[in-house]
Amino acid sequence: MIDTPPHFTSGNLHIGRAYACILSDVAARYKRMQGCNVLLPQGWDTQGLPTELAVQNKLGIPLYNFGRFRIACKKWTRQMIRQMRETMFGLGCIPDWSFEYKTMDDEYHRKVQLALLNLYEMGRIYRSKHPIHWCPKCRTALADAELGYKREETGLTYIKFKVENGFFEIATTRPEFLHACVAVTFHPEDKRYQHLAGKEAQVPIQNRKVPVIKDESADPEYGTGLVMICTFGDEQDVKIVLKHKLPTIEALSDEGKIVNSGKYDGSSIIDARKAILADLINIGALSKTVKMKHNVLVHIERSTCQTPIEFLSKPQWFIHITDLKEEIVKLAHQIKWFPPHTKKRLIDWAEGLEWDWLFSRQRKFGTPIPFWHCQRCNYIIAPRKEDLPIDTAEEKPPVDKCPQCGSKAITGAKEVCDCWVDSSITPLVIAGWPDSLQCYPLSLRQQGSEIIRTWAFYSILQCYLQTGQPPFKMILVNGMILGSDGRAMSSSLGNTVDPLEAVEKYGADALRQALLLASVGSDFPFEWKDVKYCYSFMQKFWNACRFAQLHLADYRLPKKTPRLYLVDKGILSLLQQLIKAVTEKMEAFQFNIALKELQNFVWHEFCDYYVEIAKNRLYTPRKSWMKKSAQYTLYVTLWTLIRLYTPFAPHIAEEIGEHLFNETMLEAEWPTVGEDMMDKRAEKAWIILKEAMSTIRKLKSELRLSLNVEIANATIHYEDESSKEILEILEVDIEEAGKAKRVEILKKAGK
Ligand SMILES: [Zn+2]
Ligand SMILES: [Zn+2]
């Protein structure tokens, strides 16, 4: 069973997702050909902010009409799935359409809620007011993994604080949070400020007193070395407030408006900043502002939002996970990672874990959080398992008063689960959980490197908590496709590629191969020249097959291997080595090397040489057994190559399979190495013949002669007796293939 990323239903199967589809399709086709019973389910991750925004903005359906809004979201999603399915067909991807799941389905909701209920029974679910990352634009809490940094220019403002008889200066990028200042810190070893420790300073404008404390986080090199701590200005502030148990003053409303500041209340951050700076100048508390670049935390993951994140203290739902660091690291080691270095990214993330899993989202289109809570004592009340799926915002709790304090003020959760809770159970859903756990842990998970700290992390965690086992045995991590300029693809940079455009121009098989030529696990730029190369490769292969068809029209493979000519034995022996190499690389998910070896063999052994060498024996055989030998070799070689080629280029392989061999590749078996066909002497013959041909070709081209021009005499020098013997057998082949009237075989001078 293969667990693939449920596609987010944006409607557009962009090149990155197309690549993911192709990778899992190649793995599935390969394993099916090996006789494995492969299940490649197709999932759809349907409940995300982008869908809500599309329904709100494009369809103009307001969020407050929940019922209508959710129906519109579902309808929109179904439409998007239809579009994406078509693209998948176009790419030649064949997941098991009979096993399709959508995270918005009732049955899926039931399973997500059941997982949460189990976690509740383990005592891992809690609701708490906590500083959280908040996107003021999307008006929702965000998880760590959804954040990123953007480099921006800003002003570093130096503000004077009064202390005893004098004053000191702090430097801050957030003067608009002055009203939420609860302390000033400096580094314990900063000699300049030791006398300030334990003193109280007066916050300008607010005229409130705050303590001056020592904290290692203050950087003596930054600004003046004195730092204003706000609740909650940035990540550092949040940590210090919690560490020193400082009071909290909420600085912002959900909409990102200033609160608790007195005269600036209701202003936007930008307006408040302007007004405060002006007031600071008026009272003489602003010494200077210097321009600087700094990293701003923004809403980035799965979103084009890019809005700077604020910290708010809000009641949220959490899963307690910070005690599981060691277990996650252990689980990571139990899973086999391809490429191996990707494992470290998960381990680093797990080891650096600081917060519990915040899983509530203040949105509407999502899996409802299946709990109620007591408004007086915060006690959590769970539904009965048989009542799932449930929307506790709509339904009554199973008790009429709080079991802990007796209060009747019980409220259902109005929030929904974040999408990572939904997708954290995909391995369980595929295995038939909770009724069964078939083939669990799954054989393979395939996913992108950019979601290691989210999807891989959360599913390993969730599935472990539910089953005590890791969710899969192997994980294949792919890199990202960059624009041809080497930068991340983005519509604003104009460097995106529509997979359907490539399919229309060069066919799905050419696109598949072009993407598969990149090493899995690394980021790589999309190059049209790769698509074109693969397209011309297919033309070359196709032409060789047309030639073969002429000579294999009524050919039946004999039961017994016929007498084989030395040259034929040579290429058949090399073919066995190719099977071995390609199979090994496929097993290690090194599709790029497997494909490259295959393409090289087809192009530079089979098309360039074998077809030319076999021609004469097929058209005008010297002896009839020699023709039969060539036919047999042509048949066996092509049938092997086509099978090796099927996972990469299923369309053309199917076409050739049907025309030449009257077979469907959907039922074809992966070739195995025939040890009895390995023949070192024959390989040597093949190499000598190739060398002779290529030398003659090279000379002709240097003399600007057509390759068909007949030459009078070719002289070949040999080095050892075994070569001489082989050359004597091949004399006629060299004459024929090189169009030489006479071939002279001489011992190399000095030997
Ligand atoms: Zn946002
Ligand atoms: Zn209570």
Coordinates of C-alpha atoms in Angstrom, one line a residue, residues 196-699:
L196 CA 19.8 48.8 36.5
A197 CA 19.0 45.2 37.6
G198 CA 16.0 45.1 39.8
K199 CA 15.1 48.8 39.2
E200 CA 11.8 50.0 37.8
A201 CA 11.6 52.0 34.6
Q202 CA 8.8 54.2 33.4
V203 CA 7.3 53.4 30.0
P204 CA 6.9 56.7 28.2
I205 CA 3.3 57.8 27.1
Q206 CA 1.8 55.1 29.2
N207 CA 3.6 56.3 32.4
R208 CA 3.5 52.8 33.8
K209 CA 6.4 51.2 35.8
V210 CA 8.0 48.0 34.6
P211 CA 10.9 45.9 36.0
V212 CA 14.4 45.8 34.5
I213 CA 15.6 42.2 34.5
K214 CA 18.5 40.1 33.2
D215 CA 17.9 37.6 30.5
E216 CA 20.3 35.7 28.2
S217 CA 18.1 36.4 25.2
A218 CA 19.1 40.1 25.1
D219 CA 21.8 40.6 22.5
P220 CA 24.3 43.3 23.7
E221 CA 25.1 44.0 20.1
Y222 CA 21.5 44.7 19.1
G223 CA 20.5 48.4 19.4
T224 CA 21.5 49.6 22.9
G225 CA 21.5 46.1 24.4
L226 CA 18.3 47.0 26.4
V227 CA 15.2 45.2 25.1
M228 CA 11.6 46.1 25.7
I229 CA 9.5 43.0 26.4
C230 CA 5.8 43.2 25.3
T231 CA 3.0 40.6 25.5
F232 CA 3.4 39.5 22.8
G233 CA 5.6 41.4 20.4
D234 CA 7.5 38.5 18.8
E235 CA 8.5 34.9 19.5
Q236 CA 11.2 36.0 22.0
D237 CA 8.7 38.1 23.9
V238 CA 6.4 35.1 24.3
K239 CA 9.2 33.0 25.7
I240 CA 10.4 35.6 28.2
V241 CA 6.9 36.5 29.4
L242 CA 6.3 32.8 30.1
K243 CA 9.7 32.3 31.7
H244 CA 9.7 35.3 34.0
K245 CA 5.9 34.9 34.7
L246 CA 5.3 38.5 33.6
P247 CA 1.8 39.9 33.5
T248 CA 0.1 39.9 30.1
I249 CA -1.4 42.9 28.4
E250 CA -3.2 42.1 25.2
A251 CA -1.9 44.4 22.6
L252 CA -4.1 43.5 19.6
S253 CA -7.6 42.4 18.7
D254 CA -8.3 39.5 16.4
E255 CA -8.5 41.9 13.5
G256 CA -5.1 43.2 14.2
K257 CA -6.3 46.5 15.8
I258 CA -4.6 48.0 18.8
V259 CA -6.4 47.5 22.2
N260 CA -5.6 48.4 25.8
S261 CA -3.5 51.4 24.8
G262 CA -5.8 54.2 25.7
K263 CA -5.8 56.8 22.9
Y264 CA -4.6 54.4 20.1
D265 CA -7.3 51.8 20.6
G266 CA -8.9 50.8 17.3
S267 CA -6.0 51.9 15.1
S268 CA -4.3 49.6 12.7
I269 CA -0.7 48.7 13.5
I270 CA 0.6 51.1 10.9
D271 CA -1.5 54.0 12.0
A272 CA -0.7 53.4 15.7
R273 CA 3.0 53.3 14.9
K274 CA 2.8 56.7 13.2
A275 CA 0.8 58.3 16.0
I276 CA 3.1 56.9 18.7
L277 CA 6.3 58.0 17.0
A278 CA 4.8 61.5 16.6
D279 CA 3.9 61.6 20.3
L280 CA 7.3 60.2 21.4
I281 CA 8.9 63.1 19.5
N282 CA 6.6 65.6 21.1
I283 CA 7.5 64.5 24.6
G284 CA 11.2 64.2 23.7
A285 CA 11.3 60.4 24.3
L286 CA 12.5 59.5 20.8
S287 CA 16.2 59.8 20.2
K288 CA 16.5 58.4 16.7
T289 CA 15.3 55.8 14.1
V290 CA 17.7 53.9 12.0
K291 CA 16.8 51.8 9.0
M292 CA 17.6 48.1 9.1
K293 CA 16.7 44.8 7.5
H294 CA 15.1 42.1 9.6
N295 CA 13.3 38.9 9.4
V296 CA 9.6 39.2 9.8
L297 CA 7.5 36.1 10.7
V298 CA 4.8 35.7 8.1
H299 CA 2.0 33.3 7.2
I300 CA 3.5 31.3 4.4
E301 CA 2.8 27.6 4.3
R302 CA 0.0 26.6 1.8
S303 CA -0.9 30.2 1.4
T304 CA 0.0 33.2 -0.6
C305 CA -1.1 35.3 2.4
Q306 CA 2.4 36.5 3.5
T307 CA 0.8 38.7 6.3
P308 CA 3.1 39.4 9.2
I309 CA 2.1 37.2 12.2
E310 CA 1.0 38.6 15.5
F311 CA 0.8 36.9 18.8
L312 CA -2.5 36.8 20.6
S313 CA -3.6 35.1 23.8
K314 CA -6.7 33.2 22.9
P315 CA -8.4 30.0 24.1
Q316 CA -7.3 27.2 21.7
W317 CA -7.3 23.4 21.5
F318 CA -4.1 21.5 21.9
I319 CA -2.8 18.0 21.7
H320 CA 0.0 17.5 24.3
I321 CA 3.0 16.2 22.3
T322 CA 6.1 17.8 23.8
D323 CA 6.7 14.7 25.9
L324 CA 7.0 12.5 22.8
K325 CA 10.3 13.9 21.3
E326 CA 12.3 10.7 22.0
E327 CA 9.6 8.4 20.7
I328 CA 9.4 10.3 17.5
V329 CA 13.1 10.1 17.0
K330 CA 12.9 6.4 17.7
L331 CA 10.1 6.0 15.2
A332 CA 12.0 8.0 12.6
H333 CA 14.9 5.4 12.9
Q334 CA 12.4 2.5 12.4
I335 CA 11.4 3.9 9.0
K336 CA 13.6 3.6 5.9
W337 CA 14.1 7.0 4.3
F338 CA 14.8 7.6 0.6
P339 CA 17.1 9.6 0.1
P340 CA 18.5 8.8 3.6
H341 CA 19.5 12.3 4.4
T342 CA 15.9 13.4 4.6
K343 CA 15.5 11.6 7.9
K344 CA 17.6 14.2 9.7
R345 CA 15.1 16.9 8.8
L346 CA 12.4 15.1 10.8
I347 CA 14.7 14.3 13.7
D348 CA 15.9 17.9 13.9
W349 CA 12.3 19.2 13.9
A350 CA 11.2 16.7 16.6
E351 CA 14.2 17.5 18.8
G352 CA 13.5 21.2 18.5
L353 CA 9.9 20.8 19.5
E354 CA 8.9 23.6 21.9
W355 CA 5.1 23.8 21.8
D356 CA 2.2 21.3 21.9
W357 CA 0.2 20.8 18.8
L358 CA -2.2 23.6 18.4
F359 CA -4.9 22.1 16.2
S360 CA -7.9 24.5 16.3
R361 CA -8.6 26.9 13.5
Q362 CA -11.1 29.8 13.7
R363 CA -12.6 28.8 10.3
K364 CA -15.8 27.2 9.1
F365 CA -15.0 24.6 6.4
G366 CA -13.2 21.9 8.3
T367 CA -13.7 18.9 10.5
P368 CA -15.6 20.1 13.6
I369 CA -13.7 19.7 16.9
P370 CA -15.8 17.1 18.7
F371 CA -15.8 18.5 22.2
W372 CA -17.7 20.8 24.5
H373 CA -16.2 22.7 27.4
C374 CA -17.5 24.1 30.6
Q375 CA -17.4 27.9 30.5
R376 CA -16.8 28.1 34.2
C377 CA -14.0 25.5 34.8
N378 CA -12.9 24.7 31.3
Y379 CA -13.6 21.0 31.8
I380 CA -13.8 19.1 28.5
I381 CA -16.8 17.0 27.7
A382 CA -16.5 14.4 24.9
P383 CA -19.3 12.9 22.8
R384 CA -20.1 9.2 22.7
K385 CA -18.2 7.3 20.0
E386 CA -21.4 6.1 18.4
D387 CA -22.5 9.7 17.9
L388 CA -19.6 10.6 15.6
P389 CA -19.4 12.5 13.3
I390 CA -20.7 15.4 15.3
D391 CA -20.7 19.1 15.2
T392 CA -20.7 20.2 18.8
A393 CA -21.5 23.7 17.9
E394 CA -25.0 22.4 16.8
E395 CA -25.6 19.4 19.0
K396 CA -26.4 19.2 22.7
P397 CA -23.8 17.6 25.0
P398 CA -24.5 14.1 26.5
V399 CA -24.6 15.7 30.0
D400 CA -26.7 18.7 31.1
K401 CA -24.3 20.0 33.6
C402 CA -20.5 20.1 34.0
P403 CA -19.4 16.8 35.7
Q404 CA -16.6 18.7 37.4
C405 CA -18.2 21.9 38.8
G406 CA -21.9 21.5 38.1
S407 CA -22.2 24.6 35.9
K408 CA -24.8 24.5 33.2
A409 CA -22.8 26.8 31.0
I410 CA -21.5 24.3 28.4
T411 CA -20.4 25.4 25.0
G412 CA -19.6 23.3 21.9
A413 CA -16.4 24.0 20.0
K414 CA -17.0 26.5 17.2
E415 CA -13.5 25.9 15.8
V416 CA -12.5 23.3 13.2
C417 CA -9.5 21.1 13.0
D418 CA -6.4 22.2 11.1
C419 CA -5.9 20.3 7.9
W420 CA -2.9 18.4 9.4
V421 CA -5.2 16.7 11.9
D422 CA -7.2 15.5 8.8
S423 CA -4.2 14.3 6.9
S424 CA -2.4 12.8 9.9
I425 CA -4.7 9.8 9.7
T426 CA -4.3 8.9 6.0
P427 CA -2.2 5.8 6.7
L428 CA -4.9 4.6 9.2
V429 CA -7.7 5.3 6.7
I430 CA -6.0 3.4 4.0
A431 CA -5.5 0.4 6.4
G432 CA -9.2 0.3 7.1
W433 CA -8.9 1.7 10.6
P434 CA -10.7 1.5 13.1
D435 CA -12.3 -1.8 11.9
S436 CA -9.0 -3.3 10.7
L437 CA -5.4 -2.5 10.3
Q438 CA -4.7 -4.3 7.0
C439 CA -1.1 -4.2 5.8
Y440 CA -0.2 -1.8 8.5
P441 CA 2.4 -0.2 8.7
L442 CA 2.0 0.6 5.0
S443 CA 4.8 -0.3 2.7
L444 CA 5.5 3.2 1.4
R445 CA 4.8 6.9 2.0
Q446 CA 5.6 9.3 -0.8
Q447 CA 5.7 13.0 -0.2
G448 CA 7.5 16.3 -0.7
S449 CA 10.4 17.5 1.4
E450 CA 8.6 20.7 2.2
I451 CA 6.0 18.8 4.3
I452 CA 8.4 16.7 6.4
R453 CA 7.8 18.9 9.5
T454 CA 4.1 18.8 8.9
W455 CA 2.6 15.8 7.2
A456 CA 5.4 13.3 7.9
F457 CA 5.8 14.5 11.5
Y458 CA 2.0 14.7 12.3
S459 CA 1.2 11.3 10.8
I460 CA 4.0 9.5 12.5
L461 CA 2.9 11.1 15.7
Q462 CA -0.8 10.5 15.3
C463 CA -0.6 7.0 14.0
Y464 CA 1.9 6.0 16.7
L465 CA -0.5 7.3 19.4
Q466 CA -3.4 5.4 17.8
T467 CA -1.6 2.1 17.1
G468 CA 1.7 2.0 18.9
Q469 CA 3.5 1.5 15.6
P470 CA 5.0 3.8 12.9
P471 CA 2.6 4.4 10.0
F472 CA 4.8 3.1 7.2
K473 CA 8.0 1.1 6.5
M474 CA 9.6 3.3 3.9
I475 CA 9.3 6.9 2.9
L476 CA 10.2 8.4 -0.4
V477 CA 10.8 12.2 -0.1
N478 CA 10.9 14.2 -3.3
G479 CA 12.3 17.7 -3.8
M480 CA 10.6 20.7 -5.2
I481 CA 10.5 21.7 -8.9
L482 CA 12.0 25.2 -9.3
G483 CA 11.4 27.6 -12.2
S484 CA 14.0 27.4 -15.0
D485 CA 15.5 30.6 -13.3
G486 CA 16.3 28.4 -10.3
R487 CA 13.9 30.1 -8.0
A488 CA 10.8 28.6 -6.4
M489 CA 7.9 28.6 -8.8
S490 CA 5.4 31.3 -8.2
S491 CA 2.8 32.9 -10.4
S492 CA 4.1 36.4 -9.3
L493 CA 7.6 35.5 -10.8
G494 CA 6.0 34.2 -14.0
N495 CA 8.1 31.1 -13.8
T496 CA 5.4 28.5 -13.4
V497 CA 4.8 25.7 -15.9
D498 CA 1.4 24.2 -16.6
P499 CA 1.8 20.4 -16.9
L500 CA -1.0 20.2 -19.4
E501 CA 0.9 22.6 -21.7
A502 CA 3.9 20.2 -21.7
V503 CA 1.5 17.3 -22.3
E504 CA -0.1 19.0 -25.3
K505 CA 3.2 19.9 -26.9
Y506 CA 5.3 16.8 -26.2
G507 CA 3.0 14.2 -24.7
A508 CA 2.7 12.9 -21.1
D509 CA 5.5 10.4 -21.5
A510 CA 8.0 13.0 -22.4
L511 CA 7.0 15.2 -19.4
R512 CA 7.1 12.2 -17.1
Q513 CA 10.6 11.2 -18.2
A514 CA 11.9 14.8 -18.0
L515 CA 10.8 15.1 -14.4
L516 CA 12.0 11.6 -13.6
L517 CA 15.5 12.4 -14.8
A518 CA 16.0 14.6 -11.7
S519 CA 17.3 12.9 -8.6
V520 CA 14.5 12.3 -6.2
G521 CA 15.0 14.3 -3.0
S522 CA 16.7 17.3 -4.5
D523 CA 15.1 20.5 -5.7
F524 CA 15.6 20.9 -9.4
P525 CA 14.7 23.5 -12.1
F526 CA 12.2 22.6 -14.7
E527 CA 13.9 22.6 -18.1
W528 CA 12.0 22.5 -21.4
K529 CA 15.2 21.0 -23.0
D530 CA 14.8 17.9 -20.9
V531 CA 11.2 17.5 -22.2
K532 CA 12.4 17.9 -25.8
Y533 CA 15.3 15.5 -25.3
C534 CA 12.9 12.8 -24.0
Y535 CA 10.5 13.5 -26.8
S536 CA 13.3 13.0 -29.4
F537 CA 14.4 9.9 -27.5
M538 CA 10.9 8.5 -27.9
Q539 CA 10.9 9.2 -31.6
K540 CA 14.2 7.3 -32.0
F541 CA 12.8 4.4 -30.0
W542 CA 9.6 4.4 -31.9
N543 CA 11.4 4.3 -35.3
A544 CA 13.5 1.3 -34.1
C545 CA 10.3 -0.5 -33.1
R546 CA 8.8 0.2 -36.6
F547 CA 11.8 -1.4 -38.1
A548 CA 11.5 -4.3 -35.8
Q549 CA 7.9 -4.7 -36.7
L550 CA 8.8 -5.3 -40.3
H551 CA 10.9 -8.3 -39.3
L552 CA 8.8 -9.7 -36.5
A553 CA 5.4 -9.5 -38.2
D554 CA 4.7 -13.2 -38.0
Y555 CA 7.4 -14.1 -35.6
R556 CA 6.7 -16.5 -32.8
L557 CA 9.2 -16.9 -30.0
P558 CA 10.5 -20.5 -30.2
K559 CA 10.1 -22.7 -27.1
K560 CA 13.9 -23.4 -27.1
T561 CA 16.5 -20.7 -27.4
P562 CA 17.8 -21.0 -31.0
R563 CA 21.4 -21.1 -32.0
L564 CA 22.7 -17.6 -31.4
Y565 CA 25.3 -15.6 -33.3
L566 CA 28.1 -14.1 -31.2
V567 CA 27.0 -10.5 -31.7
D568 CA 23.5 -11.3 -30.6
K569 CA 24.8 -13.1 -27.5
G570 CA 26.8 -10.0 -26.8
I571 CA 23.8 -7.6 -26.7
L572 CA 21.7 -10.1 -24.9
S573 CA 24.4 -10.4 -22.2
L574 CA 24.5 -6.6 -21.9
L575 CA 20.8 -6.6 -21.7
Q576 CA 20.9 -8.8 -18.6
Q577 CA 23.3 -6.3 -16.9
L578 CA 20.9 -3.6 -17.8
I579 CA 18.0 -5.4 -16.1
K580 CA 20.1 -5.9 -13.0
A581 CA 21.1 -2.2 -12.9
V582 CA 17.7 -0.8 -13.5
T583 CA 16.0 -3.1 -11.0
E584 CA 18.6 -2.2 -8.3
K585 CA 18.0 1.5 -8.9
M586 CA 14.2 1.1 -8.9
E587 CA 14.5 -0.7 -5.6
A588 CA 16.4 2.3 -4.2
F589 CA 13.9 4.8 -5.8
Q590 CA 16.8 6.2 -7.9
F591 CA 14.4 6.5 -10.8
N592 CA 16.7 9.1 -12.5
I593 CA 19.7 6.7 -12.7
A594 CA 17.4 3.8 -13.8
L595 CA 15.9 5.9 -16.6
K596 CA 19.2 7.3 -17.7
E597 CA 20.8 3.8 -18.0
L598 CA 17.7 2.6 -19.9
Q599 CA 17.7 5.5 -22.3
N600 CA 21.5 5.2 -22.9
F601 CA 21.1 1.5 -23.7
V602 CA 18.1 2.0 -26.0
W603 CA 19.7 4.9 -27.8
H604 CA 23.4 4.1 -27.9
E605 CA 23.4 0.3 -27.9
F606 CA 20.2 -0.7 -29.5
C607 CA 19.2 2.0 -32.0
D608 CA 22.6 3.3 -33.0
Y609 CA 24.3 -0.1 -33.3
Y610 CA 22.2 -3.2 -32.9
V611 CA 19.6 -2.2 -35.5
E612 CA 22.3 -1.3 -38.0
I613 CA 24.2 -4.5 -37.4
A614 CA 21.1 -6.8 -37.5
K615 CA 19.8 -5.2 -40.7
N616 CA 22.0 -7.2 -43.1
R617 CA 21.3 -10.5 -41.5
L618 CA 17.5 -9.7 -41.5
Y619 CA 17.3 -8.6 -45.1
T620 CA 20.0 -10.8 -46.7
P621 CA 21.1 -13.5 -44.3
R622 CA 24.2 -15.5 -45.2
K623 CA 22.7 -18.4 -43.4
S624 CA 19.1 -18.9 -42.3
W625 CA 20.0 -19.6 -38.6
M626 CA 21.7 -16.2 -38.5
K627 CA 18.5 -14.5 -39.5
K628 CA 16.6 -16.5 -36.8
S629 CA 19.2 -15.5 -34.3
A630 CA 18.7 -11.8 -35.1
Q631 CA 14.9 -12.1 -35.0
Y632 CA 15.1 -13.8 -31.7
T633 CA 17.5 -11.2 -30.3
L634 CA 15.4 -8.3 -31.6
Y635 CA 12.3 -9.8 -30.1
V636 CA 13.7 -10.6 -26.7
T637 CA 15.6 -7.3 -26.4
L638 CA 12.7 -5.2 -27.4
W639 CA 10.2 -7.0 -25.2
T640 CA 12.6 -6.5 -22.2
L641 CA 13.2 -2.9 -23.0
I642 CA 9.6 -2.1 -23.3
R643 CA 8.8 -3.6 -20.0
L644 CA 11.6 -1.7 -18.3
Y645 CA 10.3 1.4 -19.9
T646 CA 6.6 1.0 -18.9
P647 CA 6.7 2.7 -15.5
F648 CA 8.4 5.7 -17.0
A649 CA 6.5 6.0 -20.3
P650 CA 3.3 4.0 -20.0
H651 CA 1.5 5.4 -23.1
I652 CA 4.2 4.6 -25.7
A653 CA 5.0 1.3 -24.0
E654 CA 1.4 0.3 -24.3
E655 CA 1.3 1.2 -27.9
I656 CA 4.4 -0.8 -28.7
G657 CA 3.3 -3.7 -26.6
E658 CA 0.1 -3.9 -28.4
H659 CA 1.4 -3.6 -31.9
L660 CA 4.6 -5.6 -31.6
F661 CA 3.8 -8.2 -29.0
N662 CA 0.0 -8.2 -28.9
E663 CA 0.2 -7.7 -25.1
T664 CA -1.1 -5.1 -22.7
M665 CA 1.6 -3.7 -20.5
L666 CA -0.9 -3.5 -17.6
E667 CA -0.4 -7.3 -17.3
A668 CA 3.3 -7.5 -18.2
E669 CA 5.8 -8.7 -15.7
W670 CA 9.0 -7.0 -14.7
P671 CA 11.9 -8.7 -16.5
T672 CA 14.3 -10.8 -14.4
V673 CA 18.0 -11.5 -15.1
G674 CA 18.8 -14.6 -17.1
E675 CA 22.1 -15.7 -15.7
D676 CA 22.5 -18.2 -18.5
M677 CA 22.5 -15.4 -21.0
M678 CA 25.6 -13.7 -19.4
D679 CA 28.5 -14.2 -21.7
K680 CA 31.8 -12.2 -21.2
R681 CA 33.3 -13.2 -24.5
A682 CA 30.2 -12.2 -26.5
E683 CA 30.2 -8.9 -24.7
K684 CA 33.8 -8.4 -25.8
A685 CA 32.8 -9.1 -29.4
W686 CA 30.0 -6.6 -29.1
I687 CA 32.3 -3.9 -27.9
I688 CA 34.9 -4.6 -30.6
L689 CA 32.3 -4.5 -33.3
K690 CA 30.9 -1.2 -31.9
E691 CA 34.3 0.3 -31.8
A692 CA 35.1 -0.7 -35.4
M693 CA 31.8 0.7 -36.6
S694 CA 32.1 3.9 -34.7
T695 CA 35.7 4.4 -36.0
I696 CA 34.6 4.0 -39.6
R697 CA 31.6 6.3 -39.0
K698 CA 33.9 8.9 -37.5
L699 CA 36.4 8.7 -40.4

